[in-house]
Every structure is written in C-alpha cells, then in structure tokens.
XYZ file of C-alpha atoms in Angstrom:
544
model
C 96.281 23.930 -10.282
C 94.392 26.610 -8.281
C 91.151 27.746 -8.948
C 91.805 30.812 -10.181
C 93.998 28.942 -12.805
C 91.349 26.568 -13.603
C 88.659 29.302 -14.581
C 91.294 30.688 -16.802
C 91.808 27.162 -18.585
C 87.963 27.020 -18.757
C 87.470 30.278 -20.276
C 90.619 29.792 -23.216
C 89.063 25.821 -23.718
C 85.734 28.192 -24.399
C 87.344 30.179 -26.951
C 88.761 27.418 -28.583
C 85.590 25.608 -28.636
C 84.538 22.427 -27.129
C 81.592 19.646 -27.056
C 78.502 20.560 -24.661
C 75.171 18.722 -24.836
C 72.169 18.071 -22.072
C 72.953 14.596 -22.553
C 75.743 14.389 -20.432
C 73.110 14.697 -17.378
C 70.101 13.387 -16.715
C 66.812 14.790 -17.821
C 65.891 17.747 -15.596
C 63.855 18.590 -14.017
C 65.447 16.521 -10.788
C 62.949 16.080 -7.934
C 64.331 15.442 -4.677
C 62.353 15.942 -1.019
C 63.814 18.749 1.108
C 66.416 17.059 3.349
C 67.329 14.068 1.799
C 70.319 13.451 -0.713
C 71.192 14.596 -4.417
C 72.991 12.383 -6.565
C 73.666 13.661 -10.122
C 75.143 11.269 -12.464
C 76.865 11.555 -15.660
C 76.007 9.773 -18.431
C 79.228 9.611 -20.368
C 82.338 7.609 -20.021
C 84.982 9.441 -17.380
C 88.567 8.265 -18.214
C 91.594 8.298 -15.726
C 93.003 11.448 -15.573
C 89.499 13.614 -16.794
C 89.013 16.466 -14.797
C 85.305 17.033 -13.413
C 83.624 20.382 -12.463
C 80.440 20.661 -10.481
C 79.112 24.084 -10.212
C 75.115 25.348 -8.918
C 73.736 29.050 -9.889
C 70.601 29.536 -8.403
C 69.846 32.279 -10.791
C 71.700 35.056 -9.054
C 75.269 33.615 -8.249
C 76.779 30.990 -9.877
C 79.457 28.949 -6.960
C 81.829 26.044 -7.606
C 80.536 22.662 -5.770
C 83.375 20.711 -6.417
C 86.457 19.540 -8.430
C 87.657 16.569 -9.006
C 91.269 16.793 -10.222
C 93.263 14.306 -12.557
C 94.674 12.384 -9.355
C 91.511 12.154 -7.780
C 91.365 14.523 -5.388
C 88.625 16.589 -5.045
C 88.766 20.360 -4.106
C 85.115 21.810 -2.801
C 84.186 25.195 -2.685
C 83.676 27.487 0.308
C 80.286 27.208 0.529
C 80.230 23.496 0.356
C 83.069 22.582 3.071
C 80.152 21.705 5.656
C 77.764 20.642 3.056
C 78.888 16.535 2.972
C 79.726 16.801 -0.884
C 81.498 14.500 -2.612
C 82.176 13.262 -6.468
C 82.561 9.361 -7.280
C 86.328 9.163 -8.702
C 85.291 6.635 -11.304
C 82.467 8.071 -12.264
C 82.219 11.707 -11.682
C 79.177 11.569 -10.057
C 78.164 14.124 -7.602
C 76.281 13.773 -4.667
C 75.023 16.564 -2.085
C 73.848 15.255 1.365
C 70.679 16.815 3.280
C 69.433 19.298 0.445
C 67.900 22.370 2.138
C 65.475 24.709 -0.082
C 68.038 27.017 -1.497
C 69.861 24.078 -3.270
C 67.026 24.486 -5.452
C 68.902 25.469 -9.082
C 70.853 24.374 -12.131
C 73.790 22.186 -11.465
C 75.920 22.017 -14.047
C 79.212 19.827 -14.905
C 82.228 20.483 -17.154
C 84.166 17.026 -18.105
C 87.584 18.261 -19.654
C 88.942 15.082 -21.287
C 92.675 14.911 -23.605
C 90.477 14.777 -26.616
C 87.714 17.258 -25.834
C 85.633 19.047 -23.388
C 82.114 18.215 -22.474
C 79.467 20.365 -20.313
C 76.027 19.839 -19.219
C 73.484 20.978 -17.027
C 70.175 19.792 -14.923
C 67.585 21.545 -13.082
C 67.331 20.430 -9.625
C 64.274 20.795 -7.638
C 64.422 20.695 -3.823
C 60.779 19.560 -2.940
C 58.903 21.192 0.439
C 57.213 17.004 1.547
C 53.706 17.220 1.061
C 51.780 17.632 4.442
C 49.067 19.495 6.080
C 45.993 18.658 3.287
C 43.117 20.036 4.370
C 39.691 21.236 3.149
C 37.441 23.838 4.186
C 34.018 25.228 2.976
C 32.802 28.848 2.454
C 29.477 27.167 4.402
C 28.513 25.108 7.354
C 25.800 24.163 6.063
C 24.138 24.137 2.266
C 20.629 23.512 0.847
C 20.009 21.593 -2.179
C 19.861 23.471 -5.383
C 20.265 26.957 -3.627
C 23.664 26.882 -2.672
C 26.494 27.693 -4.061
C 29.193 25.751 -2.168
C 32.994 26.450 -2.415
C 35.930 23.883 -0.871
C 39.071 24.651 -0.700
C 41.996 22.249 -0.251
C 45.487 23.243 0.690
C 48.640 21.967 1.232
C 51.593 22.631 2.330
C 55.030 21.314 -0.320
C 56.575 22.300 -3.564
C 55.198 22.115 -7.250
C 51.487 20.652 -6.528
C 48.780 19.075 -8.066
C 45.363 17.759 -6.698
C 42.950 15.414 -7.019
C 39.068 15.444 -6.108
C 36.988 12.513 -4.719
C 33.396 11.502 -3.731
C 33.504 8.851 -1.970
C 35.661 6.527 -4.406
C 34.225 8.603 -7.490
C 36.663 10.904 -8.850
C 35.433 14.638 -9.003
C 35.586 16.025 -12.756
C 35.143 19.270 -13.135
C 32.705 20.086 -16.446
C 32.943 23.607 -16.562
C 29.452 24.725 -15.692
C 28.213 23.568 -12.339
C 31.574 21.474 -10.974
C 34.790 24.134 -11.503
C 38.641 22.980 -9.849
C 40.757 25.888 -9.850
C 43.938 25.281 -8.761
C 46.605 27.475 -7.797
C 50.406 27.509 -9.989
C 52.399 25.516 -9.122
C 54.909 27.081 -6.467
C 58.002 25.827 -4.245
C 56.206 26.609 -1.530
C 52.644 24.982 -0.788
C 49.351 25.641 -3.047
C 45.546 24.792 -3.380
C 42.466 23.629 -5.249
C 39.477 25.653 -4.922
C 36.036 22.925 -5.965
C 32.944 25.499 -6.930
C 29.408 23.767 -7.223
C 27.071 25.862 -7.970
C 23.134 24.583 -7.040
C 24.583 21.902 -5.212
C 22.814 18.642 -5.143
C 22.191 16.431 -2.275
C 24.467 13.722 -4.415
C 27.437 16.291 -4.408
C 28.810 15.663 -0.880
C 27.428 12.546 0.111
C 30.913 12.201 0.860
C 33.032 11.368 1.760
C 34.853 14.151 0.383
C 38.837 14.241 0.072
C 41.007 15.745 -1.878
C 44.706 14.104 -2.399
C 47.797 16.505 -3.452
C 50.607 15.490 -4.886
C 54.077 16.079 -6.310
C 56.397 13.855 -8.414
C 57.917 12.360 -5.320
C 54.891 11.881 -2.977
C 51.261 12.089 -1.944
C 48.994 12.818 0.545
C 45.825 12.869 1.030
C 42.890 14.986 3.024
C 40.762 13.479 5.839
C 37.380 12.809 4.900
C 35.243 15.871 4.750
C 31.294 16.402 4.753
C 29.410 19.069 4.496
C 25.536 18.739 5.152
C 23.378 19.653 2.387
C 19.725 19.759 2.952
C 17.044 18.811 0.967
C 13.050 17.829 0.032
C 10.440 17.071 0.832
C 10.173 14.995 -2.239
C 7.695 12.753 -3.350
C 5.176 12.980 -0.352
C 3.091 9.951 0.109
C -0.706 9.560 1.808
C -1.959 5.942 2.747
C -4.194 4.323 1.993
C -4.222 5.967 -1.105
C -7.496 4.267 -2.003
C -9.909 4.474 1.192
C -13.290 3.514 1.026
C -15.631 6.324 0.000
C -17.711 5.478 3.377
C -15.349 4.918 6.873
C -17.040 3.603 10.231
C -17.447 6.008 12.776
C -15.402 5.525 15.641
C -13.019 2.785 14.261
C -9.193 2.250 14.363
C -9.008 4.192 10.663
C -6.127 6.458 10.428
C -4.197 7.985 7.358
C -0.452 7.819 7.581
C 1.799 10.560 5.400
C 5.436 9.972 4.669
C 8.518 11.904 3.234
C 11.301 9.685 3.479
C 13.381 11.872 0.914
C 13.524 14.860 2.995
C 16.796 16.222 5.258
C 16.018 17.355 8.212
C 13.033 14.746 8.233
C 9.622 17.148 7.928
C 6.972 17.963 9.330
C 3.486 17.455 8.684
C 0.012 19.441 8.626
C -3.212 17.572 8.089
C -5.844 19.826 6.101
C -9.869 18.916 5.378
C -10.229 20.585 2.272
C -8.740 23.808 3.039
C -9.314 24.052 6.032
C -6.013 22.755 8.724
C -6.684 19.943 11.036
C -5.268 20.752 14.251
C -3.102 17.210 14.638
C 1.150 16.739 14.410
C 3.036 14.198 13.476
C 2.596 11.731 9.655
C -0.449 9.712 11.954
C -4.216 11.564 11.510
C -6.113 8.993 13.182
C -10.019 9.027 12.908
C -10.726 9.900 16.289
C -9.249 13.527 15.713
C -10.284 14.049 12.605
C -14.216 13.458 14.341
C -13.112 15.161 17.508
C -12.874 18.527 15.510
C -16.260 17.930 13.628
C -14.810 17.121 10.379
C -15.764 13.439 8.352
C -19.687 14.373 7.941
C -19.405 15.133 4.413
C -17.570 13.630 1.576
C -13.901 15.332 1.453
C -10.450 15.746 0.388
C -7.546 14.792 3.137
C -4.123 15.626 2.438
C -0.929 16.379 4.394
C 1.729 18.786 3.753
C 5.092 18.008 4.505
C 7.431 20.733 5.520
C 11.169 21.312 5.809
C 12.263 23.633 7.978
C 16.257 24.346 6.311
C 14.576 23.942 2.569
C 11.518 25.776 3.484
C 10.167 23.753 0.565
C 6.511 22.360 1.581
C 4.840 19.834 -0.868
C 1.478 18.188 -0.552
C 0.741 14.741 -0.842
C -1.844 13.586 -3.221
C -5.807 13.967 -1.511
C -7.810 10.959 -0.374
C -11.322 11.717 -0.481
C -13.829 9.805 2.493
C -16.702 10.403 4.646
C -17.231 8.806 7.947
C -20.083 7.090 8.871
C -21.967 6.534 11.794
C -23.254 2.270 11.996
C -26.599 1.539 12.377
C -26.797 0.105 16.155
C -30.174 -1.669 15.915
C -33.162 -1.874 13.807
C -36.441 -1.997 15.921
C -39.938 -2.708 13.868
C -43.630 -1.792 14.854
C -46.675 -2.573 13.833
C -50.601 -3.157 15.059
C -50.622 -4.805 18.235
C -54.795 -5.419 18.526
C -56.661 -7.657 16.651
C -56.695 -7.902 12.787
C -59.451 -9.078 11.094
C -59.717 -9.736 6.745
C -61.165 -7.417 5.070
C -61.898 -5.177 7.810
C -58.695 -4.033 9.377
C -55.538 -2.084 7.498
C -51.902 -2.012 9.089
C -49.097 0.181 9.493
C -45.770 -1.444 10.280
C -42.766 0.845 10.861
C -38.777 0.550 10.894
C -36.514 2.435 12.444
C -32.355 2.783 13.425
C -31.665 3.201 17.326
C -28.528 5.335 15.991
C -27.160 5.500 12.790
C -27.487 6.726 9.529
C -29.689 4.748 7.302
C -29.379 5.105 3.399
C -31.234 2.437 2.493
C -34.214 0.387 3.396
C -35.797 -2.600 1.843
C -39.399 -4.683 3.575
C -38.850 -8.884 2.552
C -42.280 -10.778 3.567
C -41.327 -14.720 4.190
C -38.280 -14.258 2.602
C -39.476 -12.417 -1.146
C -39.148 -8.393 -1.719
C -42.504 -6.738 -1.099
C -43.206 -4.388 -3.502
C -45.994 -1.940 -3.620
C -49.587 -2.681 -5.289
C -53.335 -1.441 -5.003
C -53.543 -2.086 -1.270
C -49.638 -1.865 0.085
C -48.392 1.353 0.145
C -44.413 2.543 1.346
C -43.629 6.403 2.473
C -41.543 8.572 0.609
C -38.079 7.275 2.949
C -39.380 3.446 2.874
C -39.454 3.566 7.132
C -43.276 2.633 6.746
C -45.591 0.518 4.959
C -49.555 0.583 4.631
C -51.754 -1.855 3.801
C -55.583 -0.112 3.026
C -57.672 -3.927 3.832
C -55.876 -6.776 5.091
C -56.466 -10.159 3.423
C -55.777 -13.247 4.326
C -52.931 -13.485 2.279
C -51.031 -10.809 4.208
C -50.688 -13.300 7.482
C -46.695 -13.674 7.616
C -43.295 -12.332 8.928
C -42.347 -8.884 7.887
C -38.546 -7.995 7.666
C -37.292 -4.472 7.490
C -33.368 -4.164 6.335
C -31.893 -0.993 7.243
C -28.688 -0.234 5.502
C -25.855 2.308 5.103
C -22.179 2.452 3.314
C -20.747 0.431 6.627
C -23.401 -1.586 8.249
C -26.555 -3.580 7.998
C -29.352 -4.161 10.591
C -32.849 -5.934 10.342
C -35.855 -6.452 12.207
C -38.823 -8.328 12.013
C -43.011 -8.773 13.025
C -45.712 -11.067 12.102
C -49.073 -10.261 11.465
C -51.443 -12.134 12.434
C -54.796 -11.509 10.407
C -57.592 -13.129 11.549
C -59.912 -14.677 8.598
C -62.582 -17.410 8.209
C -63.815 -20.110 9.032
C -64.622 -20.370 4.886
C -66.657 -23.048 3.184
C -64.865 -26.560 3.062
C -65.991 -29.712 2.778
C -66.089 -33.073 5.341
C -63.308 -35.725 3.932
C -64.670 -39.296 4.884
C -65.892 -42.339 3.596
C -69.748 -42.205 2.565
C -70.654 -45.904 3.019
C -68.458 -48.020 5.572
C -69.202 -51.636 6.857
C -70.429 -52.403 9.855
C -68.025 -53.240 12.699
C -65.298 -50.714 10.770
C -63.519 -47.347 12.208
C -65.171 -44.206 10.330
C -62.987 -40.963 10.198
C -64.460 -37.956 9.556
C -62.166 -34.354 9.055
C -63.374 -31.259 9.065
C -60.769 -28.643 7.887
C -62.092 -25.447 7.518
C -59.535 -22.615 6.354
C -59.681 -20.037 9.929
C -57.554 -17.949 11.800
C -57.643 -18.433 14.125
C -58.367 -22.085 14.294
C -62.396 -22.417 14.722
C -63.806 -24.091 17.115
C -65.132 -27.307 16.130
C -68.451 -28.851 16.778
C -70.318 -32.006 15.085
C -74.066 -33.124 15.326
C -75.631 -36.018 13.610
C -79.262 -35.892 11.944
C -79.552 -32.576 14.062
C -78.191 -33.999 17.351
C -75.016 -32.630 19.136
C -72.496 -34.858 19.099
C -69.875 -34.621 22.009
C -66.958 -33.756 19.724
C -64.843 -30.495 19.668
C -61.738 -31.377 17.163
C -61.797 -31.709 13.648
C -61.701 -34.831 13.376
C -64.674 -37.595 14.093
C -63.760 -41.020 14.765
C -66.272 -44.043 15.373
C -64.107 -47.034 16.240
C -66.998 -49.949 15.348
C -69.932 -48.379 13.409
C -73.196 -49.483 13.494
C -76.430 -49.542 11.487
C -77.348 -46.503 13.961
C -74.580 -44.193 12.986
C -75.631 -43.782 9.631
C -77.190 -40.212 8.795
C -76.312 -36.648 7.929
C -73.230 -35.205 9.623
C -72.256 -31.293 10.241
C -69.378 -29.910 10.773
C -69.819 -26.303 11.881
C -66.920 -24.013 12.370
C -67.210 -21.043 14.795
C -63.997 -18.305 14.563
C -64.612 -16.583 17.769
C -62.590 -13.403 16.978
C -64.730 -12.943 13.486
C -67.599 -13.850 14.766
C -68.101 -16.233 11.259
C -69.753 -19.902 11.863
C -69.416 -22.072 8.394
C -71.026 -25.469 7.920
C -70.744 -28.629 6.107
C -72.376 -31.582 5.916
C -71.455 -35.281 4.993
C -73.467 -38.137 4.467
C -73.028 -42.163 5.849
C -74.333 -45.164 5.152
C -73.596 -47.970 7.901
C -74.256 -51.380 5.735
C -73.817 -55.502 5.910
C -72.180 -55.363 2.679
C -70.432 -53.287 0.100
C -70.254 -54.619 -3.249
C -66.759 -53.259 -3.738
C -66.213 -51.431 -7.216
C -69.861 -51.416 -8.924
C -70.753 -47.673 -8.528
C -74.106 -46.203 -7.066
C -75.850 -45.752 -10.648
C -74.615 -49.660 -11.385
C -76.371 -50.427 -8.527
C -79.721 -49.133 -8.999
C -79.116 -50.788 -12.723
C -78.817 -54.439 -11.329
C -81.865 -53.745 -8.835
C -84.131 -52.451 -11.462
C -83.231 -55.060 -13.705
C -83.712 -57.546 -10.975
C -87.676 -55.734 -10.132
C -88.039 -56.389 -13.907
C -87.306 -59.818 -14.258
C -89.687 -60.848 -11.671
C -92.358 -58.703 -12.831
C -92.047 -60.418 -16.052
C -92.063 -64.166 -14.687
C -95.456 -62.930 -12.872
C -97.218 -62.062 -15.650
C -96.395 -65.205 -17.360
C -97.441 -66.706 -14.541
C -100.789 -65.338 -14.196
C -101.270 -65.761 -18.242
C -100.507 -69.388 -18.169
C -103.461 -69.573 -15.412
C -105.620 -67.888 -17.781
C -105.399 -70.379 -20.635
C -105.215 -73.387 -18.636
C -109.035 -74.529 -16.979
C -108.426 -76.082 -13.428
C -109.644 -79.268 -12.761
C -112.796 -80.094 -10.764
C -111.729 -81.673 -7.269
C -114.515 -83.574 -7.910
C-alpha cells in the first residue's frame, strides 16, 4: 500500500468514525535536551498485523515520520531518511535520534487495528541545555539605604525558571523592597531581573547566585558580590568615664572606634566646637596640650566619617580637664629668735609648679584651725600668729593639694619661753652617810642654765640635778636653784630645805614630833616640882 493509498484509507476510516484519546501517548508536554534522542511510546496494546502511523506538524506543515506496515516493515518519510528513525515492531514505539530545535512540535500516532482505529498526540519539546548563567548589576558599587540596585541573571536554554540565593538563604521576593521579574518562558534562553530598592548592607553579603533551570537540568551562576557601603554606626569614645581632673603630661589618650562602618572612617577630634588638629581614632594628651586645649573643664568627642556614605556621626562627649601636679611644696617661716609673749610669726606655703586647689596647716599631727591669736589668708598659703605662747613650740605641716596630686612641707618653731617658777624635788631630812639628790626642773626654752648655792654660797654645780654621795651634818641648810634663760633674759629661783641627822624616826610626822618632845619637857617639869615640894615639907636633919 502506497502512501497516497494510505491517506485515502485514513481519511474514509475518519468518516466512518473511529476511537482517538490522549491516552494512547504519554502526557505531553515531552522534554528532551537538544541533541539527544526521542522515544515516544504507546500506551496501548499493538497486535500483529496493526498498522502504526507517526506523523510531526510543527504548526505550519504537518509530514509523515514513519509507517510501520502489517509485516513489519517500516516506510519513513522524505524528510526523515537521514534522520536515524525507527518504530519498535512489537510495540510501535517511535524513536528519533539526535533531536535538533525544529523537531520541536506535536507528534502524533494513528494505530489502525481489525477492530478499530486509535489516534493520539504529544507535545514534544526540544530543550536549548542550560548554560551560560550569569549575573550582572546596573552598579559597581551601592551605598546602604540609597541605592537602588538591579541584578540581572541570564541564561542561555529553552523554557526557564530561576532561583535566587544569599549565601545559602533563598531570595524571596515580597513585593515592596525585594521584586524577581522574570522573563516568559521561551525556547530560546531568558532572565530574572532581582530589584532592591534601599539596599541594605545584609542584601549582598553574598554570595549571590542565581540557579536556572528547566525540567531536564540546572545550572547555576558563579558567585557574585557587589559592594555595598555603609555607616558609621554606633561610634564609640573610651574611656567613656574619665576622671573629671587628668595629669598633665601623662600617657592619657582617648581612643574612638567605628567598627560598623565600610570603607573603615575617618576621624576628627573636636574641644567643644572647636576641631583639634589630630588624625587617626588615637587623641593622645600630649596633642590635645600641644594646641592649648585641657585648661578648662570640656567636652571631647570624635566624629567619624565615611567617605562613600558621606554619613558622619559623633560619638558620645567625655568631659575632662587636665591638670598640672604639684612638683614640691616648700614652707617658710621666722628664722630669728622667738620669744613668748613678745614675738608673732608668719609661716608660708607654697607649690614650686602646679596648681593648688586646696590647702590645709596640721600642727604635731591635729588640724589647726583659726582662733583669737592664729589667723589664715583668704587662699590658706599663710598663717599668723599675733603673740606667740609657749604652747605654739611644734612642727607645722602645710598640705598642698589638687584633683591629681598631693605635696607637703613642714617647719618647727621654736619659741623661746621661761625659765617659770618650779619647785626643787628632794628629800628634806636624809641620814647621815646617805646620797642626797636634788632636781631642779624648771619649764625653759631654751633649757636654762643651771646654778645651785647653799645658805648663800655658790655651789660648783651647773646641771639640774645636785647629788651629795655621803652627807654630812654640814650639808644641811637652804638650797637654790636659780634658772637663767639666756635668750629671755628671765632668772627664776627656788629654794629647798635639808636636814643632815643621826636618826630619822621613820613614819612619826614633824607635828608628832614636836608632840612627843613637848610631852617629854612636861613630864620632867612635873617630877621637878614634886621634887622641890617634897623638900619643902620634909625638915633636913642636923649633921650634928
């Protein structure tokens, strides 16, 4: 049977009527990659002796593929002879080797059986492979929150879809600041187009890729960043909490940092308002006095700049003044002679260098204070005292003191006072043959010069103390002490009195004493006048 007789057959079996029905084939669409092989099987039962037509239309021409007649030959059409078709004799299957793009189309298969004729049909889809993905950006560079950054990934291969990624994150679009617009779906390449509008610095941290894909295979972009720059944020100042007073000339320095910030910034260094000439996130404390600034009590701060963003942002202010330590205390006061009750004194403190906010005057270790005669001036660097007594002998200690340092200093006065009445300590009756000590302590200073006479005479003795080693009955009599202060001019005296004796009747007081002799003088002045009154009552006898 030729062909032309066959397409008559077909078209009377199509008046008569027959069975047709998609489920002969496959489910279309069929997905093949360009260049590889199309098999097309049918799903129902071929018996011996069925004949089998295979035809394609590609939506213009419909051509015969092949025939497969009841003897199992198969007849293919003109424009397949070079193709490599063939149909499976058993089963009816077709199968068309190295698919170009133009086999892209409906195949379609007529199965004329003794009982009844069955047709179906399948889309076949000859797929372009997927190659070639790559993105681009509408920018080289972006900054964060200004920019509006567009990618766009293409691909070369039939019937497309694609995929965003960050990182391992999948990209989602939300319709407001992440859009995907994708190109239809085409035989011949397509792309995705990823819109963020005020992109973040999160957004392309990357790395990017974008995968495309058909129903046979994948592939998938190589990584892609883009740089998007950003901050300064949060711009930091340390030590946040300085002491309100810094030592002049020490290793103090503030330190700013921006770590969120891309490029890293730059940093200017203000007093107040007023710009510190210094670079870099290091203000050490020898610029910052180098340029005059630290004498008053001030706000510090740094401003961090980015030079993409042109954002600047200021860190928080420190506030500090800078203080020069006191090097030395030195302490003056009256250097000639100082006599009680006569002379007055001004002692004085002062700092080498150094600013001195405080002073405070400590005599022998308590707080002076002022009184009726001790007087301080207006800054405490002086103290007067109108007439020096006695009592103001001592050491004098002057504290200077500031924010970041401490010195002190110190004098004694020497006041020169007495000698003032005392009294001789010593025994006032020893016993013969026994050491006498005599003191004389008289309050002076200085110390007076000491001399001693007995009953009047001038003893040679010049210390305060009078020893006789073995008295005698001669060394009893009226002692003086006299004290002589050479720089007052003052002579004070006193006098003890000693009685050199055989015996001491130990414990009976003077007064007890005198009792017993008295009684004693009594007694026998009584037995005498008995005496002589017995006489008078009694004649004498005549001798004779």
């Amino acid at each position: 049977m030729d062909l032309l007789s066959l397409n008559s057959l077909l078209f009377f079996l199509f008046l008569l009527g027959f069975c047709a029905g998609n489920s002969v084939l496959p489910p279309g669409p069929m997905d093949v990659v360009l260049g590889k092989n199309l098999t097309i099987k049918i799903t129902v039962t071929k018996n011996p002796g069925d004949i089998v037509i295979w035809n394609f239309n590609d939506g213009k021409n419909q051509n015969n593929i092949a025939t497969l007649r009841p003897d199992n030959t198969v007849n293919v059409g003109d424009a397949y002879k070079t193709r490599g078709v063939s149909v499976d004799p058993n089963t009816g299957s077709l199968t068309v080797t190295s698919l170009k793009k133009e086999d892209s189309g409906d195949y379609s298969v007529t199965l004329l059986q003794s009982a009844a004729t069955v047709t179906g049909d399948v889309l076949v889809r000859v797929l372009v492979p997927v190659s070639n993905v790559v993105i681009k950006s509408d920018l080289f560079e972006a900054i964060e929150y200004n920019s509006t950054v567009v990618l766009t990934c293409s691909s070369s291969g039939s019937y497309l879809t694609f995929t965003w990624t960050n990182g391992t994150t999948p990209i989602v679009s939300d319709g407001k600041r992440l859009t995907v617009v994708d190109t239809p779906p085409s035989t011949d390449g397509g792309s995705s187009k990823l819109t963020i509008t005020g992109v973040l610095r999160s957004d392309l941290v990357g790395p990017i890729t974008c995968t495309a894909k058909n129903t046979m295979e994948q592939a998938t972009s190589p990584p892609f960043n883009l740089t998007v720059y950003y901050g300064p944020d949060d711009v930091t100042i340390s030590p946040l909490k300085p002491s309100d007073y810094i030592t002049s000339s020490s290793d103090f320095n503030l330190t700013c940092a921006a770590p969120s910030s891309s490029p890293p910034a730059t940093f200017t260094w203000y007093h107040n308002k007023d710009e510190i000439k210094a670079s870099g996130p290091v203000l050490t404390l020898k610029t910052i006095e180098a340029q005059g600034f630290g004498k008053n009590y001030a706000d510090y701060t740094c401003r961090a700049q980015n030079a993409k963003t042109l954002r600047a942002v200021a860190s928080p202010a420190v506030r500090f003044s800078v203080m020069e330590p006191i090097s030395d205390a030195k302490i003056s006061g009256p250097t000639g002679i100082l006599i009680a009750g006569n002379s007055s004194a001004n002692v004085s403190c002062q700092a080498t260098s150094g600013n001195v906010t405080q002073i405070s005057w400590i005599k022998d270790g308590t707080p002076l204070s002022e009184n009726s005669r001790i007087m301080f001036s207006s800054d405490k660097s002086s103290l007067f005292i109108s007439v020096l007594q006695k009592e103001d002998n001592g050491n004098y200690v002057c504290k200077l003191r500031n924010s970041v340092s401490e010195k002190e200093a110190s004098y004694k006065m020497a006041v020169s006072f007495g000698p003032e009445p005392f009294k001789v300590e010593g025994k006032d009756e020893v016993k013969i043959s026994t050491e006498v000590v005599l003191i004389c302590s008289p309050p002076s200073t200085p110390p007076a010069n000491i001399t001693w006479k007995l009953n009047g005479t001038l003893l040679n003795v010049k210390t305060n103390k009078l020893v006789i080693e073995n008295a005698l009955y001669k060394d009893s009599g009226t002692y003086t002490c006299e004290a002589f202060n050479p720089v007052t001019g003052k002579t004070t005296t006193s006098t003890h009195t000693l009685s050199v004796k055989e015996e001491i009747i130990e414990g009976l007081s003077d007064g007890a004493i005198a009792g017993i002799v008295i009684a004693c003088l009594v007694a026998v002045g009584a037995c005498l006048a008995l005496f002589f009154y017995c006489r008078q009552k009694v004649p004498l006898e005549s001798p004779y």
